[in-house]
Amino acid sequence: MYTPPPLTPVRTLAAAASVLIGAVCATNLYGTWTAWNAHSVVADYVAGLPGVTDSDLYAADDATITAVWVSLLAMVASVTVFLTWLWRARVNSERLSGVHHRMGRGWTIGAWFCPVVNLWFPRRIVDDIWRASRPGVPADQHQIDPLPLSPLVRAWWLVLIANYAMQYLLRLQTNTSDVTVGYFETIAVYSTISTGLTLVAGILLIRVVRQITEWQTTPRTTMEGTAHQQAPLA
């Protein structure tokens, strides 16, 4: 009798990814606070308010630099863990059903780092993992297109793309040579909007990760008609 290969463990990685995505959101909040703090300090300094000195300007600048580095570290950690989870989830989804994914397995990682196509390939990857992991996929189903897309994945990706656009505008602002009080205010406003989008995208992504993980760690009958052996939930 055919025994399907065991699923690779994803639950611990899913939990770690969720925590790190939350950490990215937290560091973005801190970064937004430093942006508004810098604006406030610069505005008070330019206005000549008593008690506001060069030391306050340096302190605000140091806080901003710290926020950038902390945010970068959190992002690198979260991306590393999330992509590790995504790879395992892709492998599991192929073992759970016989549907053919639209993208080769290598794109599970590569899609995020290739210019231009990273605007839609990653969503395809996650959408197909979602569809192939859902319980109830017919045993004779091989075409993935008839399977329903996930509104949750769609919402997450739209918010993420909107945040990409906002971060691009933010970078354009930081490259200007006209550094005034208005400049700091604009940076703070853009940072606030970007952080809001990051929070929404983070919450939606955590829900996607948890749902796929729940489907993949719930024992079921596979397309071969035998109960699938579950890997240790680690």
Coordinates of C-alpha atoms in Angstrom, one line a residue:
M1 CA 0.0 0.0 0.0
Y2 CA 1.2 3.5 -0.9
T3 CA 2.2 5.6 2.1
P4 CA 2.4 9.3 1.3
P5 CA 5.5 11.1 2.7
P6 CA 5.0 12.9 6.0
L7 CA 4.3 16.6 6.0
T8 CA 7.1 18.9 7.0
P9 CA 6.5 20.6 10.4
V10 CA 5.2 24.2 10.1
R11 CA 3.4 25.1 13.3
T12 CA 6.5 26.4 15.2
L13 CA 7.6 28.3 12.2
A14 CA 4.2 29.8 11.8
A15 CA 4.2 30.9 15.4
A16 CA 7.6 32.4 15.1
A17 CA 6.7 34.2 11.8
S18 CA 3.6 35.7 13.5
V19 CA 5.7 37.0 16.4
L20 CA 8.3 38.5 14.1
I21 CA 5.6 40.1 11.8
G22 CA 4.3 41.7 15.0
A23 CA 7.8 42.9 15.8
V24 CA 8.0 44.5 12.4
C25 CA 4.7 46.3 13.1
A26 CA 6.1 47.4 16.5
T27 CA 9.3 48.8 15.1
N28 CA 7.3 50.7 12.5
L29 CA 5.3 52.3 15.3
Y30 CA 8.5 53.3 17.0
G31 CA 9.9 54.7 13.7
T32 CA 6.7 56.8 13.3
W33 CA 7.1 58.1 16.8
T34 CA 10.7 59.1 16.1
A35 CA 9.6 60.9 12.9
W36 CA 7.0 63.0 14.8
N37 CA 9.5 63.6 17.6
A38 CA 12.1 64.9 15.1
H39 CA 9.5 67.2 13.6
S40 CA 8.5 68.5 17.0
V41 CA 12.1 69.1 18.1
V42 CA 13.1 70.8 14.9
A43 CA 10.0 73.0 14.9
D44 CA 10.7 74.1 18.5
Y45 CA 14.4 74.7 17.7
V46 CA 13.6 76.8 14.7
A47 CA 11.0 78.8 16.6
G48 CA 13.6 79.6 19.3
L49 CA 11.7 78.0 22.2
P50 CA 13.8 78.1 25.4
G51 CA 15.3 74.9 26.5
V52 CA 15.6 73.4 23.0
T53 CA 19.3 73.0 22.2
D54 CA 21.6 71.3 19.7
S55 CA 21.7 68.3 22.0
D56 CA 18.0 67.8 21.5
L57 CA 18.5 67.8 17.8
Y58 CA 21.2 65.2 18.0
A59 CA 19.1 63.1 20.4
A60 CA 16.2 63.1 18.0
D61 CA 18.5 62.2 15.1
D62 CA 20.0 59.3 17.1
A63 CA 16.5 58.0 17.9
T64 CA 15.6 58.0 14.2
I65 CA 18.8 56.1 13.3
T66 CA 18.1 53.6 16.0
A67 CA 14.6 53.1 14.7
V68 CA 15.9 52.4 11.2
W69 CA 18.4 49.8 12.4
V70 CA 15.9 48.1 14.7
S71 CA 13.3 48.0 12.0
L72 CA 15.8 46.6 9.5
L73 CA 16.8 43.8 11.9
A74 CA 13.2 42.9 12.6
M75 CA 12.4 42.8 8.9
V76 CA 15.4 40.6 8.0
A77 CA 14.4 38.1 10.8
S78 CA 10.7 38.1 9.9
V79 CA 11.5 37.6 6.1
T80 CA 13.9 34.8 6.9
V81 CA 11.4 32.9 9.1
F82 CA 8.4 33.6 6.9
L83 CA 10.1 32.4 3.7
T84 CA 11.2 29.2 5.5
W85 CA 7.6 28.6 6.6
L86 CA 6.3 29.4 3.1
W87 CA 8.7 26.9 1.5
R88 CA 7.6 24.2 3.9
A89 CA 4.0 25.1 3.3
R90 CA 4.5 24.8 -0.4
V91 CA 6.0 21.4 -0.1
N92 CA 3.1 20.3 2.2
S93 CA 0.5 21.6 -0.2
E94 CA 2.0 19.5 -3.0
R95 CA 1.7 16.4 -0.8
L96 CA -1.8 17.2 0.3
S97 CA -3.4 17.5 -3.2
G98 CA -2.6 16.7 -6.8
V99 CA -3.3 20.2 -8.2
H100 CA -0.5 21.8 -10.2
H101 CA 0.7 25.1 -8.9
R102 CA 1.1 27.9 -11.5
M103 CA 4.7 28.6 -10.4
G104 CA 7.6 26.3 -10.0
R105 CA 8.7 25.6 -6.5
G106 CA 11.9 27.7 -6.8
W107 CA 9.7 30.8 -7.3
T108 CA 8.5 30.3 -3.7
I109 CA 11.6 32.2 -2.6
G110 CA 12.8 33.8 -5.9
A111 CA 9.5 35.6 -6.6
W112 CA 10.1 38.0 -3.7
F113 CA 13.5 39.2 -5.0
C114 CA 13.0 39.5 -8.7
P115 CA 12.3 43.1 -9.8
V116 CA 8.9 43.9 -11.4
V117 CA 7.5 40.3 -11.1
N118 CA 7.7 40.6 -7.3
L119 CA 4.6 42.8 -7.7
W120 CA 2.4 39.8 -8.5
F121 CA 4.3 36.5 -8.4
P122 CA 4.4 36.2 -4.6
R123 CA 0.6 36.5 -4.4
R124 CA 0.3 33.7 -6.9
I125 CA 2.5 31.5 -4.8
V126 CA 0.6 32.2 -1.6
D127 CA -2.8 31.9 -3.4
D128 CA -1.9 28.5 -4.8
I129 CA -0.6 27.2 -1.5
W130 CA -3.9 28.4 0.1
R131 CA -6.0 26.6 -2.6
A132 CA -4.0 23.4 -2.6
S133 CA -4.0 23.2 1.3
R134 CA -7.8 23.7 1.7
P135 CA -9.6 20.5 2.8
G136 CA -12.0 19.1 0.3
V137 CA -10.0 19.4 -2.9
P138 CA -11.3 16.5 -5.1
A139 CA -8.8 13.6 -5.5
D140 CA -9.0 13.9 -9.3
Q141 CA -8.5 17.7 -9.3
H142 CA -5.3 18.6 -11.1
Q143 CA -6.0 22.1 -12.5
I144 CA -5.7 24.8 -9.9
D145 CA -7.6 27.5 -11.8
P146 CA -11.1 26.2 -10.9
L147 CA -10.4 26.4 -7.2
P148 CA -11.5 29.6 -5.5
L149 CA -9.0 32.3 -4.7
S150 CA -8.8 33.7 -1.2
P151 CA -10.3 37.1 -0.4
L152 CA -7.9 37.2 2.6
V153 CA -4.8 36.8 0.4
R154 CA -6.2 39.3 -2.0
A155 CA -6.8 41.9 0.7
W156 CA -3.3 41.3 2.2
W157 CA -1.6 41.8 -1.1
L158 CA -3.5 44.9 -2.1
V159 CA -2.6 46.5 1.2
L160 CA 1.1 45.4 0.8
I161 CA 1.3 46.9 -2.7
A162 CA -0.2 50.2 -1.4
N163 CA 2.5 50.2 1.3
Y164 CA 5.2 49.7 -1.3
A165 CA 3.9 52.7 -3.1
M166 CA 3.8 54.8 0.1
Q167 CA 7.4 53.7 1.0
Y168 CA 8.5 54.7 -2.5
L169 CA 7.0 58.2 -2.0
L170 CA 8.7 58.4 1.4
R171 CA 12.1 57.6 -0.1
L172 CA 11.5 60.3 -2.6
Q173 CA 10.9 62.8 0.2
T174 CA 14.0 61.8 2.1
N175 CA 16.2 62.4 -1.0
T176 CA 15.2 66.1 -1.2
S177 CA 17.8 68.7 -0.4
D178 CA 15.2 71.1 0.9
V179 CA 15.3 70.2 4.6
T180 CA 12.8 72.4 6.4
V181 CA 10.3 72.1 9.2
G182 CA 7.8 71.2 6.5
Y183 CA 10.1 68.4 5.3
F184 CA 10.0 66.8 8.7
E185 CA 6.3 67.1 8.9
T186 CA 5.8 65.5 5.5
I187 CA 8.1 62.6 6.5
A188 CA 6.1 62.1 9.7
V189 CA 2.8 62.1 7.8
Y190 CA 4.1 59.6 5.2
S191 CA 5.6 57.4 7.9
T192 CA 2.3 57.4 9.8
I193 CA 0.3 56.3 6.7
S194 CA 3.0 53.6 5.9
T195 CA 2.9 52.3 9.4
G196 CA -0.9 52.1 9.3
L197 CA -0.7 50.0 6.1
T198 CA 2.0 47.9 7.7
L199 CA -0.2 47.1 10.6
V200 CA -3.1 46.1 8.4
A201 CA -0.9 44.0 6.1
G202 CA 0.7 42.4 9.1
I203 CA -2.6 41.4 10.7
L204 CA -3.9 40.0 7.4
L205 CA -0.6 38.0 6.7
I206 CA -0.7 36.5 10.2
R207 CA -4.3 35.3 9.5
V208 CA -3.1 33.8 6.2
V209 CA -0.2 32.0 7.9
R210 CA -2.4 30.7 10.7
Q211 CA -5.1 29.4 8.4
I212 CA -2.8 27.6 6.1
T213 CA -1.0 26.1 9.0
E214 CA -4.2 25.0 10.6
W215 CA -5.3 23.2 7.4
Q216 CA -1.9 21.5 7.0
T217 CA -1.7 20.3 10.6
T218 CA -5.2 18.9 10.8
P219 CA -5.1 15.1 9.9
R220 CA -7.0 14.3 6.8
T221 CA -7.4 11.8 4.0
T222 CA -5.1 12.6 1.1
M223 CA -5.7 12.3 -2.6
E224 CA -4.4 8.7 -2.5
G225 CA -7.2 7.8 -0.1
T226 CA -5.1 7.1 2.9
A227 CA -4.7 9.1 6.1
H228 CA -1.8 11.4 5.7
Q229 CA 1.0 10.9 8.2
Q230 CA 1.5 14.1 10.1
A231 CA 5.0 15.3 11.0
P232 CA 5.8 16.3 14.6
L233 CA 4.2 19.7 15.2
A234 CA 7.4 21.5 15.8

